[in-house]
Amino acid sequence: PSSGTGDGMFTSSADLQGLLYTESELVNKLNEYVQEETERIESLKKLVKEYEALRDNAFESGEKFVGNPLNSFLLIKKLTSDWKTVQNLIQNSVGEKFVANLTEQRDNFVLRWPSDEDLNGAATGLMRLQDTYRLDTDSLSRGIFLNGQEYGPTLSAHDCFELGRQTYNNGDYYHTTIWMEQAMKLYNEEIEKTISKADILEYLAFSAYMSGNIRRALKLTNEMLDLHPDHPRGWGNKQYYEQTLKKKGASFQKRGEDG
Amino acid sequence: PSSGTGDGMFTSSADLQGLLYTESELVNKLNEYVQEETERIESLKKLVKEYEALRDNAFESGEKFVGNPLNSFLLIKKLTSDWKTVQNLIQNSVGEKFVANLTEQRDNFVLRWPSDEDLNGAATGLMRLQDTYRLDTDSLSRGIFLNGQEYGPTLSAHDCFELGRQTYNNGDYYHTTIWMEQAMKLYNEEIEKTISKADILEYLAFSAYMSGNIRRALKLTNEMLDLHPDHPRGWGNKQYYEQTLKKKGASFQKRGEDG
């Protein structure tokens, strides 16, 4: 199976070659951008050193400093003429232009660019492949699939998280749970974390809730709040799960009375 | 004379203390800015490395790469979900905000800020001091003044250039010439140049012209064009000086005929 599952969920080989070209162009452009920005910051650092030297000289000289007319001139120059140079370096960051150029190339079809739907399609295709060949999640994320015959790339915790997020958006909570659990497993192994534990716990709670396991959703949310007490949605989610549990308890009781 | 020439050309000692406070605040804020930008660029570099790894892996794997559905997913993820992170880092440069904050502090008088007129005043004051005490330009620029009694800061070629530019704006071409010549002397000594030779030559030509020495203005302009053939104003200036010389020749002749 060298060109995907053949069910139309993957874009064609030619499409992917186009995306590879885009990716390769992006690497060149990003390196240029990083180079430009590094030079800009280096120039700025040199100027800041001069500002520091004047300040240090002033503090060391005390009253004598302002009595010297050469110092007055240099101090005023630092805050007028030289400051314009500093200001230009600060405002001359090429970020907006860089992004605008790329957006133009995308909009004019110079560079092929996948959409969020393409990402969802690729994730869905992978899930179908996993189901069809009954591939083990852990092996798959480590690049081993088709009974250990093929070696692919290895996934990061963030890659597994993204797979889980896409399947969650498709209402496929079974795959959400197993891929978020795999994300957590890899998170615990990663030295340089690619995602936060709170993000994984939040999605695990979402999928537990959507699968009808509200107690588990609440437990996972509490775990998340222990880690991240100022989580922007955590306390709201907790309250919602608690209210749902209460209502459910009430409705169980009611059903019990009714039936 | 410990507080300037006393002729009101220098701002008061208290004023200068205020400017020193501004300068010191600026050093802190600039260091914060440089730190933030350095961290932003470092984060970006890490992400670019990941983009490079994917590209290199794709080139090494050849046709096999696009046949692997995990690769397709990762490639599409790099250009959608991950790209958003890169784009945020690029657009999240805090330069505009940084300058806007400082401008606000200046406009609300939180930080004292000198104007271009203050710079001109400080330069004029220095020239007066130089004339009054007949201070030698070279010694003054090296921090030695009042017959070697006092040591001040040393000036860079750019500082001397700025003094020359301010006096030029005041129509004081005598001081323009001597300070631009001092700028050139220091330029030749500087390892890390603080100004371009062309900039100094252009002002030397201006002041020669304004002092009536058009042949010298033309000679200096030719020297500048040798160094910098694509100088934005050089060829226009040259043409102007040549035409002026021609007309003057004509008017000399005419006067000769008339008188």
Coordinates of C-alpha atoms in Angstrom, one line a residue:
Chain A
P1 CA 0.0 0.0 0.0
S2 CA 2.3 2.7 -1.3
S3 CA -0.2 5.5 -2.0
G4 CA -2.4 5.5 1.1
T5 CA -5.5 3.6 1.6
G6 CA -6.8 4.3 -1.9
D7 CA -10.2 5.5 -0.5
G8 CA -9.7 9.1 -1.6
M9 CA -9.0 10.4 1.9
F10 CA -5.4 11.2 1.1
T11 CA -4.5 13.7 -1.6
S12 CA -2.7 12.2 -4.6
S13 CA 1.0 11.6 -4.8
A14 CA 1.3 14.7 -7.1
D15 CA -0.6 16.8 -4.6
L16 CA 1.8 15.7 -1.9
Q17 CA 4.9 16.5 -4.1
G18 CA 3.4 20.0 -4.5
L19 CA 3.1 20.3 -0.7
L20 CA 6.7 19.1 -0.3
Y21 CA 7.8 21.9 -2.7
T22 CA 5.9 24.4 -0.5
E23 CA 7.5 23.1 2.6
S24 CA 11.0 23.3 1.1
E25 CA 10.4 26.9 -0.1
L26 CA 9.1 27.7 3.4
V27 CA 12.4 26.4 5.0
N28 CA 14.4 28.7 2.7
K29 CA 12.2 31.7 3.4
L30 CA 12.1 31.0 7.2
N31 CA 15.9 30.8 7.2
E32 CA 16.2 34.1 5.4
Y33 CA 13.8 35.7 7.9
V34 CA 15.6 34.3 10.9
Q35 CA 18.9 35.6 9.4
E36 CA 17.5 39.1 8.9
E37 CA 16.0 39.2 12.3
T38 CA 19.2 38.0 14.0
E39 CA 21.2 40.7 12.2
R40 CA 18.7 43.3 13.3
I41 CA 18.9 42.2 16.9
E42 CA 22.7 42.1 16.8
S43 CA 22.8 45.7 15.5
L44 CA 20.4 46.7 18.2
K45 CA 22.5 45.0 20.9
K46 CA 25.6 47.1 19.8
L47 CA 23.6 50.3 20.1
V48 CA 22.2 49.3 23.5
K49 CA 25.8 48.7 24.7
E50 CA 26.6 52.4 23.8
Y51 CA 23.5 53.5 25.8
E52 CA 24.7 51.4 28.7
A53 CA 28.2 52.9 28.5
L54 CA 26.8 56.5 28.7
R55 CA 24.6 55.6 31.7
D56 CA 27.5 53.8 33.5
N57 CA 29.8 56.8 32.8
A58 CA 27.2 59.2 34.2
F59 CA 26.7 57.2 37.4
E60 CA 30.4 56.9 38.0
S61 CA 31.0 60.6 37.3
G62 CA 28.1 61.9 39.4
E63 CA 27.6 65.7 39.5
K64 CA 30.7 66.2 37.3
F65 CA 28.9 64.4 34.4
V66 CA 26.2 67.0 33.7
G67 CA 28.7 69.9 34.2
N68 CA 30.6 68.8 31.2
P69 CA 29.1 70.3 28.0
L70 CA 30.4 67.4 25.8
N71 CA 28.4 65.0 28.0
S72 CA 25.3 67.1 27.6
F73 CA 25.7 67.1 23.9
L74 CA 26.2 63.3 23.8
L75 CA 23.3 62.7 26.1
I76 CA 20.9 64.8 24.0
K77 CA 22.3 63.2 20.8
K78 CA 21.6 59.7 22.3
L79 CA 17.9 60.7 22.9
T80 CA 17.4 62.4 19.5
S81 CA 19.6 61.6 16.5
D82 CA 20.8 58.2 17.7
W83 CA 17.4 57.3 19.1
K84 CA 16.0 57.6 15.5
T85 CA 18.4 54.8 14.4
V86 CA 17.3 52.6 17.3
Q87 CA 13.6 53.3 16.6
N88 CA 14.1 52.4 12.9
L89 CA 15.7 49.1 13.9
I90 CA 12.9 48.3 16.2
Q91 CA 10.1 49.2 13.8
N92 CA 11.9 47.6 10.8
S93 CA 10.9 44.1 11.8
V94 CA 9.9 42.4 8.5
G95 CA 7.4 39.9 10.1
E96 CA 4.2 41.4 8.7
K97 CA 5.7 41.7 5.2
F98 CA 7.1 38.2 5.4
V99 CA 3.6 36.7 6.2
A100 CA 1.9 39.0 3.6
N101 CA 4.3 37.8 0.9
L102 CA 3.6 34.1 1.7
T103 CA -0.2 34.7 1.8
E104 CA 0.0 36.3 -1.6
Q105 CA 1.9 33.4 -3.0
R106 CA -0.7 31.1 -1.6
D107 CA -3.6 33.1 -2.9
N108 CA -2.1 33.3 -6.4
F109 CA -1.5 29.6 -6.3
V110 CA 2.3 30.0 -6.7
L111 CA 2.7 27.8 -3.6
R112 CA 0.3 25.0 -2.9
W113 CA -1.1 25.1 0.6
P114 CA -3.3 22.6 2.4
S115 CA -6.4 23.6 4.3
D116 CA -7.6 22.6 7.7
E117 CA -10.0 20.2 5.9
D118 CA -7.0 18.6 4.3
L119 CA -5.5 18.1 7.8
N120 CA -8.8 16.6 8.9
G121 CA -8.9 14.3 5.8
A122 CA -5.3 13.1 6.4
A123 CA -6.2 12.3 10.1
T124 CA -9.4 10.5 9.1
G125 CA -7.5 8.5 6.5
L126 CA -5.0 7.4 9.1
M127 CA -7.7 6.3 11.5
R128 CA -9.3 4.2 8.7
L129 CA -5.9 2.7 8.0
Q130 CA -5.5 1.9 11.7
D131 CA -9.0 0.3 11.9
T132 CA -8.6 -1.7 8.6
Y133 CA -5.2 -3.2 9.6
R134 CA -6.0 -3.2 13.3
L135 CA -2.8 -1.2 13.9
D136 CA -1.7 -0.8 17.5
T137 CA -1.7 2.9 18.5
D138 CA 1.7 2.8 20.3
S139 CA 3.5 1.1 17.4
L140 CA 1.9 3.4 14.8
S141 CA 3.0 6.5 16.7
R142 CA 6.5 5.0 16.8
G143 CA 6.5 4.5 13.0
I144 CA 6.0 0.7 13.1
F145 CA 2.9 -0.5 11.2
L146 CA 1.7 -3.4 9.0
N147 CA 2.9 -6.0 11.4
G148 CA 6.3 -4.3 12.0
Q149 CA 7.1 -4.5 8.2
E150 CA 7.2 -0.8 7.5
Y151 CA 9.0 2.0 9.4
G152 CA 7.6 5.4 9.1
P153 CA 8.4 8.6 10.9
T154 CA 7.8 8.8 14.7
L155 CA 5.1 11.1 16.1
S156 CA 5.5 13.6 18.9
A157 CA 3.1 14.1 21.7
H158 CA 1.8 17.1 19.8
D159 CA 1.3 15.0 16.6
C160 CA -0.8 12.5 18.6
F161 CA -2.7 15.4 20.2
E162 CA -3.5 16.8 16.8
L163 CA -4.8 13.4 15.6
G164 CA -7.0 13.2 18.7
R165 CA -8.2 16.8 18.1
Q166 CA -9.2 16.1 14.5
T167 CA -11.1 12.9 15.4
Y168 CA -12.8 14.8 18.2
N169 CA -14.0 17.4 15.7
N170 CA -15.4 14.5 13.6
G171 CA -17.3 13.1 16.6
D172 CA -15.1 10.0 16.7
Y173 CA -14.5 9.9 20.5
Y174 CA -13.2 6.4 20.5
H175 CA -10.1 7.5 18.5
T176 CA -9.9 10.8 20.5
T177 CA -9.4 8.8 23.7
I178 CA -6.8 6.4 22.4
W179 CA -4.8 9.1 20.7
M180 CA -4.9 11.5 23.6
E181 CA -3.8 8.7 25.8
Q182 CA -0.9 8.1 23.4
A183 CA -0.2 11.8 23.5
M184 CA 0.0 11.6 27.3
K185 CA 2.3 8.6 27.1
L186 CA 4.7 10.4 24.7
Y187 CA 4.4 13.6 26.8
N188 CA 5.7 11.7 29.8
E189 CA 8.7 10.4 27.7
E190 CA 9.5 13.7 26.0
I191 CA 12.4 15.8 27.4
E192 CA 11.5 18.8 25.4
K193 CA 7.7 18.9 25.7
T194 CA 5.8 19.5 22.5
I195 CA 2.4 20.1 24.1
S196 CA 1.1 20.9 27.6
K197 CA -0.3 18.2 29.9
A198 CA -3.4 20.5 30.6
D199 CA -4.3 20.5 26.9
I200 CA -4.2 16.7 26.7
L201 CA -6.3 16.4 29.9
E202 CA -8.9 18.8 28.7
Y203 CA -9.5 16.8 25.5
L204 CA -9.5 13.5 27.5
A205 CA -12.2 15.1 29.7
F206 CA -14.2 16.3 26.6
S207 CA -14.1 12.8 25.0
A208 CA -15.0 11.1 28.4
Y209 CA -18.0 13.5 28.7
M210 CA -19.1 12.9 25.0
S211 CA -18.8 9.1 25.6
G212 CA -21.2 9.5 28.6
N213 CA -18.6 9.1 31.3
I214 CA -19.1 12.3 33.2
R215 CA -17.5 11.2 36.5
R216 CA -14.3 10.6 34.5
A217 CA -14.6 13.9 32.8
L218 CA -14.9 15.6 36.2
K219 CA -11.9 13.7 37.6
L220 CA -9.7 14.6 34.6
T221 CA -10.8 18.2 34.9
N222 CA -9.9 18.3 38.6
E223 CA -6.5 16.9 37.6
M224 CA -6.0 19.6 35.0
L225 CA -7.0 22.3 37.6
D226 CA -4.5 20.9 40.1
L227 CA -1.8 21.5 37.5
H228 CA -3.1 24.7 36.1
P229 CA -5.4 26.6 38.6
D230 CA -5.7 29.6 36.3
H231 CA -6.8 27.6 33.3
P232 CA -9.1 29.8 31.1
R233 CA -11.9 27.2 30.7
G234 CA -11.1 24.8 33.6
W235 CA -13.5 26.1 36.3
G236 CA -16.3 26.6 33.8
N237 CA -15.9 23.1 32.5
K238 CA -15.8 21.7 36.1
Q239 CA -19.0 23.5 37.0
Y240 CA -20.7 22.3 33.9
Y241 CA -19.8 18.6 34.5
E242 CA -20.9 18.9 38.2
Q243 CA -24.3 20.4 37.2
T244 CA -24.7 17.6 34.5
L245 CA -24.0 15.0 37.1
K246 CA -26.5 16.5 39.5
K247 CA -29.2 16.7 36.8
K248 CA -28.5 13.1 35.8
G249 CA -28.8 12.0 39.4
A250 CA -32.1 13.8 39.6
S251 CA -33.3 12.3 36.3
F252 CA -32.2 8.8 37.5
Q253 CA -34.3 9.4 40.6
K254 CA -37.2 10.7 38.7
R255 CA -37.0 7.8 36.2
G256 CA -36.9 5.5 39.2
E257 CA -40.0 7.1 40.6
D258 CA -41.8 7.2 37.2
G259 CA -40.9 3.7 36.1
Chain B
P1 CA 32.8 76.6 34.2
S2 CA 31.1 73.6 35.6
S3 CA 27.5 74.2 34.4
G4 CA 28.1 75.1 30.7
T5 CA 28.8 78.5 29.3
G6 CA 26.0 80.0 31.3
D7 CA 24.6 81.7 28.3
G8 CA 21.3 79.7 28.4
M9 CA 22.3 77.4 25.5
F10 CA 22.6 74.4 27.8
T11 CA 19.6 73.1 29.6
S12 CA 20.0 73.2 33.4
S13 CA 21.7 70.6 35.6
A14 CA 18.2 69.5 36.8
D15 CA 17.1 69.2 33.2
L16 CA 20.1 67.0 32.4
Q17 CA 19.4 64.8 35.4
G18 CA 15.9 64.2 34.0
L19 CA 17.4 63.2 30.7
L20 CA 19.8 60.9 32.4
Y21 CA 16.9 59.2 34.1
T22 CA 15.2 58.8 30.7
E23 CA 18.4 57.4 29.3
S24 CA 18.7 54.9 32.1
E25 CA 15.1 53.8 31.7
L26 CA 15.6 53.4 28.0
V27 CA 18.6 51.0 28.7
N28 CA 16.3 48.9 30.9
K29 CA 13.5 48.8 28.3
L30 CA 15.8 48.2 25.4
N31 CA 17.4 45.3 27.2
E32 CA 13.9 43.8 27.9
Y33 CA 13.0 44.2 24.2
V34 CA 16.3 42.6 23.0
Q35 CA 15.7 39.7 25.5
E36 CA 12.1 39.2 24.3
E37 CA 13.1 39.3 20.6
T38 CA 16.0 36.9 21.2
E39 CA 13.7 34.4 22.8
R40 CA 11.2 34.8 20.0
I41 CA 13.9 34.1 17.4
E42 CA 15.2 31.1 19.4
S43 CA 11.8 29.6 19.5
L44 CA 11.4 30.2 15.7
K45 CA 14.9 28.6 15.0
K46 CA 13.7 25.4 16.8
L47 CA 10.6 25.2 14.7
V48 CA 12.6 25.9 11.5
K49 CA 14.8 22.9 12.4
E50 CA 11.7 20.7 12.5
Y51 CA 10.7 22.0 9.1
E52 CA 14.2 21.2 7.8
A53 CA 14.2 17.7 9.3
L54 CA 10.9 17.0 7.4
R55 CA 12.3 18.3 4.1
D56 CA 15.6 16.4 4.5
N57 CA 13.7 13.2 5.4
A58 CA 11.5 13.7 2.3
F59 CA 14.4 14.2 -0.1
E60 CA 16.2 11.1 1.3
S61 CA 13.2 8.9 1.2
G62 CA 12.1 10.0 -2.3
E63 CA 8.9 8.3 -3.7
K64 CA 8.6 6.3 -0.5
F65 CA 7.9 9.5 1.5
V66 CA 4.6 10.4 0.0
G67 CA 3.5 6.8 -0.1
N68 CA 3.5 6.7 3.7
P69 CA 0.3 8.1 5.2
L70 CA 2.0 9.1 8.4
N71 CA 4.3 11.4 6.3
S72 CA 1.3 12.9 4.5
F73 CA -0.4 13.7 7.8
L74 CA 2.8 15.2 9.2
L75 CA 3.4 17.3 6.1
I76 CA -0.1 18.6 6.1
K77 CA 0.1 19.3 9.8
K78 CA 3.4 21.3 9.2
L79 CA 1.6 23.5 6.7
T80 CA -1.7 24.0 8.7
S81 CA -1.7 23.6 12.5
D82 CA 2.1 24.0 13.1
W83 CA 2.3 26.9 10.6
K84 CA -0.1 28.9 12.7
T85 CA 2.4 28.7 15.6
V86 CA 5.2 29.9 13.3
Q87 CA 3.0 32.7 11.9
N88 CA 2.1 33.8 15.5
L89 CA 5.8 33.9 16.4
I90 CA 6.6 36.0 13.3
Q91 CA 3.7 38.4 13.7
N92 CA 4.2 38.7 17.5
S93 CA 7.2 41.0 17.2
V94 CA 6.6 43.6 19.9
G95 CA 8.5 46.5 18.1
E96 CA 5.5 48.7 17.3
K97 CA 4.1 48.2 20.8
F98 CA 7.5 49.0 22.4
V99 CA 7.8 52.3 20.5
A100 CA 4.2 53.2 21.1
N101 CA 4.7 52.7 24.9
L102 CA 7.7 55.0 24.9
T103 CA 6.0 57.6 22.8
E104 CA 3.1 57.6 25.2
Q105 CA 5.4 58.0 28.2
R106 CA 7.1 60.9 26.4
D107 CA 3.8 62.6 25.5
N108 CA 2.5 62.2 29.1
F109 CA 5.7 63.7 30.4
V110 CA 6.5 60.5 32.4
L111 CA 9.9 60.5 30.7
R112 CA 11.6 63.7 29.7
W113 CA 12.7 63.7 26.2
P114 CA 14.9 66.3 24.4
S115 CA 13.8 67.7 21.0
D116 CA 15.8 68.2 17.8
E117 CA 16.0 71.9 18.9
D118 CA 17.7 70.8 22.2
L119 CA 20.3 68.9 20.2
N120 CA 20.9 72.0 18.1
G121 CA 21.2 74.1 21.2
A122 CA 23.7 71.8 22.8
A123 CA 25.8 71.8 19.6
T124 CA 25.6 75.6 19.3
G125 CA 26.7 75.9 23.0
L126 CA 29.7 73.7 22.4
M127 CA 30.7 75.8 19.4
R128 CA 30.5 78.9 21.5
L129 CA 32.6 77.3 24.2
Q130 CA 35.1 76.3 21.5
D131 CA 35.3 79.9 20.2
T132 CA 35.4 81.5 23.6
Y133 CA 38.3 79.4 24.9
R134 CA 39.8 78.9 21.5
L135 CA 39.7 75.1 22.0
D136 CA 41.4 72.9 19.4
T137 CA 38.9 70.7 17.6
D138 CA 41.1 67.6 17.8
S139 CA 41.7 67.9 21.5
L140 CA 38.1 68.7 22.2
S141 CA 36.9 65.6 20.3
R142 CA 39.4 63.5 22.3
G143 CA 38.0 64.9 25.6
I144 CA 40.8 67.3 26.4
F145 CA 39.8 70.9 26.8
L146 CA 40.6 74.1 28.8
N147 CA 44.3 73.7 28.2
G148 CA 44.4 70.1 28.9
Q149 CA 43.0 70.6 32.4
E150 CA 39.7 68.7 32.0
Y151 CA 39.1 65.3 30.6
G152 CA 35.7 64.7 29.1
P153 CA 34.3 61.9 27.0
T154 CA 35.8 61.1 23.6
L155 CA 33.7 61.7 20.5
S156 CA 33.1 59.2 17.7
A157 CA 33.3 60.2 14.0
H158 CA 29.5 60.1 14.1
D159 CA 29.4 62.5 17.1
C160 CA 31.7 65.0 15.1
F161 CA 29.5 64.5 12.0
E162 CA 26.4 65.4 14.1
L163 CA 28.1 68.5 15.4
G164 CA 28.9 69.5 11.8
R165 CA 25.4 68.8 10.6
Q166 CA 23.9 70.9 13.4
T167 CA 26.2 73.9 12.6
Y168 CA 25.4 73.4 8.9
N169 CA 21.7 73.8 9.7
N170 CA 22.6 77.0 11.6
G171 CA 24.4 78.4 8.5
D172 CA 27.7 78.2 10.4
Y173 CA 29.8 76.7 7.6
Y174 CA 33.1 77.5 9.3
H175 CA 32.4 75.0 12.1
T176 CA 30.8 72.6 9.6
T177 CA 34.1 72.3 7.8
I178 CA 36.3 71.9 10.8
W179 CA 34.0 69.3 12.5
M180 CA 33.4 67.3 9.3
E181 CA 37.2 67.3 8.8
Q182 CA 37.5 66.0 12.4
A183 CA 34.8 63.4 11.6
M184 CA 36.9 62.3 8.6
K185 CA 40.1 62.1 10.7
L186 CA 38.3 59.9 13.4
Y187 CA 36.6 57.9 10.6
N188 CA 40.1 56.9 9.3
E189 CA 41.1 55.9 12.8
E190 CA 38.0 53.9 13.7
I191 CA 38.0 50.1 13.3
E192 CA 34.3 49.9 13.7
K193 CA 33.0 52.8 11.5
T194 CA 30.3 54.8 13.1
I195 CA 29.4 56.8 9.9
S196 CA 30.0 56.4 6.2
K197 CA 32.8 58.3 4.4
A198 CA 30.3 59.4 1.7
D199 CA 28.1 61.1 4.3
I200 CA 31.1 63.1 5.5
L201 CA 32.2 64.0 2.0
E202 CA 28.7 65.1 1.1
Y203 CA 28.6 67.6 4.0
L204 CA 32.1 68.8 3.3
A205 CA 31.0 69.5 -0.3
F206 CA 27.9 71.3 0.9
S207 CA 29.9 73.6 3.2
A208 CA 32.5 74.2 0.5
Y209 CA 29.8 75.3 -1.8
M210 CA 28.1 77.5 0.8
S211 CA 31.5 79.1 1.5
G212 CA 31.8 79.9 -2.2
N213 CA 34.4 77.2 -3.0
I214 CA 32.5 75.5 -5.8
R215 CA 35.6 73.8 -7.4
R216 CA 36.3 72.1 -4.0
A217 CA 32.6 71.1 -3.7
L218 CA 32.9 69.4 -7.1
K219 CA 36.1 67.7 -6.2
L220 CA 34.7 66.3 -3.0
T221 CA 31.5 65.2 -4.8
N222 CA 33.6 63.3 -7.4
E223 CA 35.5 61.7 -4.6
M224 CA 32.2 60.6 -3.0
L225 CA 31.0 59.2 -6.4
D226 CA 34.2 57.2 -6.8
L227 CA 33.4 55.5 -3.5
H228 CA 29.7 55.3 -3.9
P229 CA 28.6 55.4 -7.6
D230 CA 25.0 54.7 -6.8
H231 CA 24.7 57.5 -4.2
P232 CA 21.1 58.8 -4.3
R233 CA 22.0 62.5 -4.6
G234 CA 25.6 62.4 -5.8
W235 CA 25.1 62.8 -9.6
G236 CA 22.4 65.4 -9.1
N237 CA 24.8 67.4 -6.8
K238 CA 27.6 67.0 -9.3
Q239 CA 25.5 68.4 -12.1
Y240 CA 24.4 71.3 -10.0
Y241 CA 27.9 72.2 -9.0
E242 CA 29.1 72.0 -12.7
Q243 CA 26.2 74.2 -13.9
T244 CA 27.0 76.7 -11.1
L245 CA 30.6 76.8 -12.2
K246 CA 29.7 77.3 -15.8
K247 CA 27.2 80.1 -15.0
K248 CA 29.8 81.7 -12.7
G249 CA 32.4 81.5 -15.5
A250 CA 29.8 83.1 -17.8
S251 CA 29.0 85.8 -15.3
F252 CA 32.7 86.5 -14.7
Q253 CA 33.0 86.9 -18.4
K254 CA 29.9 89.1 -18.6
R255 CA 31.1 91.2 -15.7
G256 CA 34.4 91.5 -17.5
E257 CA 32.6 92.7 -20.6
D258 CA 30.3 95.0 -18.7
G259 CA 32.9 96.5 -16.3

